[in-house]
């Protein structure tokens, strides 16, 4: 479960990532299991790659930064919006207690679930649906990870599902996007704009 290439990828990210737990998680997940056959040779490059259905597995550096800013505790319950390949969910599952992951493409969700089962990961629950609505039945969450760009407005449905205290990281914007870190503590909600990123858009409405 821990190929040398994944450890090498973690070393590549070390200058930019201070949290050793995040680097250890990257080193222990075989990213090649999450990409199509045609992309396996590039699986450990620090780049986004196509995963089918017009979607991508995110760039490892950006995934690592999102994991780092969420500052997860081992008991945290996490909502992951945009399962895609399941790579980000697999990393979250190593750093948190339980991950609830939502994807609008049924085939991507099914494939991701198989991959995590094959890896022996048992603390991730999958759902096909519109993740912009969150997962009200499982709320509140200690952390929310959004892997698709939410546009120019904050996501109220997601913010409502934050526990107290809790954190959410999401790419915000349309053409120009930045990671936005939202922190809730009591009645106070603060937002901090981080680095520029490039994600596929969060698509609202019924499944394709
Ligand atoms: N986290 C993924 C990459 C995410 S790409 C990984 O590790 O591979 C963004 C994903 O969000 C895509 O799979 C896309 O289909 C999904 N998506 C877009 N809008 C969505 C929505 N409203 N609800 C759930 N998933 C959505």
GROMACS .gro file of C-alpha atoms and ligand atoms in nm:
model
  234
    1UNK     CA    1   0.000   0.000   0.000
    2UNK     CA    2   0.304   0.228   0.024
    3UNK     CA    3   0.492   0.245  -0.306
    4UNK     CA    4   0.834   0.418  -0.321
    5UNK     CA    5   0.694   0.657  -0.585
    6UNK     CA    6   0.436   0.788  -0.335
    7UNK     CA    7   0.712   0.850  -0.081
    8UNK     CA    8   0.904   1.035  -0.351
    9UNK     CA    9   0.596   1.248  -0.427
   10UNK     CA   10   0.570   1.335  -0.056
   11UNK     CA   11   0.938   1.441  -0.057
   12UNK     CA   12   0.873   1.664  -0.358
   13UNK     CA   13   0.596   1.841  -0.164
   14UNK     CA   14   0.794   1.877   0.160
   15UNK     CA   15   0.929   2.230   0.091
   16UNK     CA   16   0.570   2.359   0.061
   17UNK     CA   17   0.399   2.148   0.329
   18UNK     CA   18   0.489   2.176   0.697
   19UNK     CA   19   0.245   1.916   0.839
   20UNK     CA   20   0.428   1.580   0.859
   21UNK     CA   21   0.099   1.392   0.903
   22UNK     CA   22  -0.015   1.518   0.562
   23UNK     CA   23   0.316   1.415   0.401
   24UNK     CA   24   0.293   1.069   0.563
   25UNK     CA   25  -0.060   1.028   0.425
   26UNK     CA   26   0.056   1.123   0.072
   27UNK     CA   27   0.344   0.875   0.105
   28UNK     CA   28   0.109   0.590   0.198
   29UNK     CA   29  -0.158   0.619  -0.074
   30UNK     CA   30  -0.082   0.471  -0.421
   31UNK     CA   31  -0.211   0.753  -0.648
   32UNK     CA   32  -0.174   0.520  -0.950
   33UNK     CA   33  -0.483   0.329  -0.825
   34UNK     CA   34  -0.693   0.643  -0.875
   35UNK     CA   35  -0.607   0.725  -1.238
   36UNK     CA   36  -0.705   0.550  -1.563
   37UNK     CA   37  -0.459   0.303  -1.722
   38UNK     CA   38  -0.352   0.568  -1.976
   39UNK     CA   39  -0.231   0.805  -1.698
   40UNK     CA   40  -0.054   0.556  -1.469
   41UNK     CA   41   0.292   0.660  -1.592
   42UNK     CA   42   0.222   1.016  -1.470
   43UNK     CA   43   0.045   0.919  -1.146
   44UNK     CA   44   0.321   1.050  -0.917
   45UNK     CA   45   0.383   1.376  -1.102
   46UNK     CA   46   0.266   1.690  -0.924
   47UNK     CA   47  -0.009   1.753  -1.180
   48UNK     CA   48  -0.387   1.716  -1.217
   49UNK     CA   49  -0.482   1.427  -1.449
   50UNK     CA   50  -0.802   1.331  -1.638
   51UNK     CA   51  -1.019   1.064  -1.468
   52UNK     CA   52  -1.308   1.043  -1.719
   53UNK     CA   53  -1.649   1.218  -1.734
   54UNK     CA   54  -1.458   1.542  -1.812
   55UNK     CA   55  -1.324   1.553  -1.455
   56UNK     CA   56  -0.974   1.551  -1.303
   57UNK     CA   57  -0.788   1.417  -1.002
   58UNK     CA   58  -0.652   1.733  -0.837
   59UNK     CA   59  -0.286   1.837  -0.827
   60UNK     CA   60  -0.113   1.670  -0.527
   61UNK     CA   61   0.034   1.998  -0.398
   62UNK     CA   62  -0.312   2.157  -0.383
   63UNK     CA   63  -0.462   1.846  -0.219
   64UNK     CA   64  -0.183   1.854   0.041
   65UNK     CA   65  -0.240   2.225   0.111
   66UNK     CA   66  -0.615   2.168   0.154
   67UNK     CA   67  -0.544   1.884   0.398
   68UNK     CA   68  -0.296   2.100   0.585
   69UNK     CA   69  -0.525   2.401   0.632
   70UNK     CA   70  -0.811   2.180   0.756
   71UNK     CA   71  -0.583   2.083   1.052
   72UNK     CA   72  -0.781   1.763   1.110
   73UNK     CA   73  -0.807   1.576   1.439
   74UNK     CA   74  -0.820   1.192   1.432
   75UNK     CA   75  -1.181   1.192   1.555
   76UNK     CA   76  -1.312   1.450   1.306
   77UNK     CA   77  -1.618   1.382   1.091
   78UNK     CA   78  -1.547   1.526   0.746
   79UNK     CA   79  -1.770   1.609   0.449
   80UNK     CA   80  -1.589   1.579   0.112
   81UNK     CA   81  -1.771   1.737  -0.184
   82UNK     CA   82  -1.666   1.605  -0.528
   83UNK     CA   83  -1.540   1.249  -0.472
   84UNK     CA   84  -1.397   1.222  -0.825
   85UNK     CA   85  -1.138   0.942  -0.815
   86UNK     CA   86  -1.158   0.915  -0.436
   87UNK     CA   87  -0.790   1.009  -0.387
   88UNK     CA   88  -0.862   1.314  -0.172
   89UNK     CA   89  -1.120   1.116   0.030
   90UNK     CA   90  -0.864   0.839   0.090
   91UNK     CA   91  -0.614   1.092   0.228
   92UNK     CA   92  -0.883   1.255   0.445
   93UNK     CA   93  -0.972   0.909   0.581
   94UNK     CA   94  -0.618   0.864   0.712
   95UNK     CA   95  -0.622   1.198   0.897
   96UNK     CA   96  -0.980   1.203   1.030
   97UNK     CA   97  -1.231   0.970   1.197
   98UNK     CA   98  -1.493   0.934   0.924
   99UNK     CA   99  -1.537   1.083   0.575
  100UNK     CA  100  -1.872   1.140   0.402
  101UNK     CA  101  -1.806   1.196   0.033
  102UNK     CA  102  -2.057   1.314  -0.232
  103UNK     CA  103  -2.020   1.295  -0.612
  104UNK     CA  104  -2.272   1.379  -0.883
  105UNK     CA  105  -2.137   1.130  -1.141
  106UNK     CA  106  -2.260   0.780  -1.040
  107UNK     CA  107  -1.983   0.601  -1.234
  108UNK     CA  108  -1.704   0.804  -1.069
  109UNK     CA  109  -1.855   0.743  -0.725
  110UNK     CA  110  -1.882   0.367  -0.787
  111UNK     CA  111  -1.526   0.343  -0.912
  112UNK     CA  112  -1.393   0.546  -0.618
  113UNK     CA  113  -1.579   0.321  -0.373
  114UNK     CA  114  -1.422   0.011  -0.531
  115UNK     CA  115  -1.074   0.163  -0.513
  116UNK     CA  116  -1.105   0.249  -0.144
  117UNK     CA  117  -1.246  -0.097  -0.067
  118UNK     CA  118  -0.949  -0.254  -0.250
  119UNK     CA  119  -0.718  -0.042  -0.035
  120UNK     CA  120  -0.888  -0.168   0.280
  121UNK     CA  121  -1.019   0.177   0.375
  122UNK     CA  122  -1.340   0.136   0.576
  123UNK     CA  123  -1.417   0.480   0.721
  124UNK     CA  124  -1.556   0.648   0.410
  125UNK     CA  125  -1.927   0.662   0.319
  126UNK     CA  126  -2.023   0.740  -0.042
  127UNK     CA  127  -2.327   0.916  -0.184
  128UNK     CA  128  -2.433   1.013  -0.536
  129UNK     CA  129  -2.598   1.354  -0.540
  130UNK     CA  130  -2.556   1.730  -0.541
  131UNK     CA  131  -2.282   1.806  -0.289
  132UNK     CA  132  -2.362   2.178  -0.292
  133UNK     CA  133  -2.651   2.079  -0.063
  134UNK     CA  134  -2.404   1.911   0.173
  135UNK     CA  135  -2.529   1.601   0.356
  136UNK     CA  136  -2.788   1.729   0.606
  137UNK     CA  137  -2.860   1.382   0.755
  138UNK     CA  138  -2.496   1.348   0.863
  139UNK     CA  139  -2.433   1.713   0.965
  140UNK     CA  140  -2.275   1.879   1.153
  141UNK     CA  141  -1.920   1.825   1.031
  142UNK     CA  142  -1.592   1.917   1.200
  143UNK     CA  143  -1.445   1.988   0.857
  144UNK     CA  144  -1.573   2.032   0.502
  145UNK     CA  145  -1.351   1.981   0.197
  146UNK     CA  146  -1.484   2.107  -0.137
  147UNK     CA  147  -1.296   1.985  -0.446
  148UNK     CA  148  -1.487   2.185  -0.710
  149UNK     CA  149  -1.503   2.563  -0.753
  150UNK     CA  150  -1.805   2.712  -0.572
  151UNK     CA  151  -1.822   3.036  -0.772
  152UNK     CA  152  -1.817   3.391  -0.638
  153UNK     CA  153  -2.052   3.352  -0.340
  154UNK     CA  154  -1.993   3.156  -0.019
  155UNK     CA  155  -2.188   2.828   0.002
  156UNK     CA  156  -2.458   2.887   0.268
  157UNK     CA  157  -2.592   2.528   0.270
  158UNK     CA  158  -2.242   2.402   0.345
  159UNK     CA  159  -2.165   2.668   0.607
  160UNK     CA  160  -2.486   2.573   0.789
  161UNK     CA  161  -2.353   2.219   0.826
  162UNK     CA  162  -2.034   2.324   1.005
  163UNK     CA  163  -2.002   2.211   1.369
  164UNK     CA  164  -1.879   2.453   1.633
  165UNK     CA  165  -1.586   2.489   1.597
  166UNK     CA  166  -1.518   2.373   1.239
  167UNK     CA  167  -1.328   2.456   0.923
  168UNK     CA  168  -1.409   2.446   0.554
  169UNK     CA  169  -1.177   2.478   0.256
  170UNK     CA  170  -1.313   2.542  -0.093
  171UNK     CA  171  -1.190   2.682  -0.424
  172UNK     CA  172  -1.382   3.006  -0.477
  173UNK     CA  173  -1.425   3.210  -0.795
  174UNK     CA  174  -1.500   3.131  -1.157
  175UNK     CA  175  -1.222   3.211  -1.407
  176UNK     CA  176  -0.987   3.324  -1.131
  177UNK     CA  177  -1.007   3.100  -0.830
  178UNK     CA  178  -0.851   3.102  -0.483
  179UNK     CA  179  -0.870   2.859  -0.194
  180UNK     CA  180  -1.099   3.003   0.074
  181UNK     CA  181  -1.059   2.888   0.433
  182UNK     CA  182  -1.376   2.942   0.638
  183UNK     CA  183  -1.355   2.901   1.015
  184UNK     CA  184  -1.656   2.886   1.242
  185UNK     CA  185  -1.623   2.949   1.616
  186UNK     CA  186  -1.947   3.020   1.801
  187UNK     CA  187  -2.144   3.286   1.614
  188UNK     CA  188  -1.829   3.406   1.440
  189UNK     CA  189  -1.754   3.296   1.082
  190UNK     CA  190  -1.425   3.420   0.937
  191UNK     CA  191  -1.298   3.377   0.583
  192UNK     CA  192  -0.939   3.386   0.466
  193UNK     CA  193  -0.835   3.389   0.099
  194UNK     CA  194  -0.532   3.168   0.028
  195UNK     CA  195  -0.340   3.085  -0.290
  196UNK     CA  196  -0.469   3.082  -0.650
  197UNK     CA  197  -0.592   2.744  -0.778
  198UNK     CA  198  -0.772   2.593  -1.080
  199UNK     CA  199  -1.060   2.351  -1.021
  200UNK     CA  200  -1.352   2.223  -1.230
  201UNK     CA  201  -1.677   2.402  -1.136
  202UNK     CA  202  -1.924   2.273  -0.877
  203UNK     CA  203  -2.229   2.190  -1.090
  204UNK     CA  204  -2.563   2.233  -0.918
  205UNK     CA  205  -2.883   2.047  -0.994
  206UNK     CA  206  -2.972   1.688  -1.086
  207UNK     CA  207  -2.714   1.425  -1.165
  208UNK     CA  208  -2.594   1.379  -1.526
  209LIG     N1  209  -1.149   1.506  -0.514
  209LIG     C1  210  -1.133   1.443  -0.645
  209LIG     C2  211  -1.118   1.542  -0.757
  209LIG     C3  212  -1.232   1.633  -0.768
  209LIG     S1  213  -1.269   1.694  -0.928
  209LIG     C4  214  -1.019   1.346  -0.646
  209LIG     O1  215  -0.950   1.332  -0.546
  209LIG     O2  216  -1.002   1.281  -0.749
  209LIG     C5  217  -1.427   1.762  -0.883
  209LIG     C6  218  -1.536   1.657  -0.873
  209LIG     O3  219  -1.651   1.725  -0.826
  209LIG     C7  220  -1.573   1.595  -1.006
  209LIG     O4  221  -1.568   1.455  -0.997
  209LIG     C8  222  -1.717   1.645  -1.031
  209LIG     O5  223  -1.799   1.551  -1.097
  209LIG     C9  224  -1.764   1.668  -0.889
  209LIG     N2  225  -1.876   1.761  -0.876
  209LIG    C10  226  -1.901   1.875  -0.943
  209LIG     N3  227  -2.013   1.934  -0.899
  209LIG    C11  228  -2.061   1.855  -0.799
  209LIG    C12  229  -2.174   1.861  -0.713
  209LIG     N4  230  -2.263   1.961  -0.718
  209LIG     N5  231  -2.191   1.763  -0.622
  209LIG    C13  232  -2.105   1.660  -0.613
  209LIG     N6  233  -1.995   1.648  -0.693
  209LIG    C14  234  -1.974   1.744  -0.784
   0.00000   0.00000   0.00000
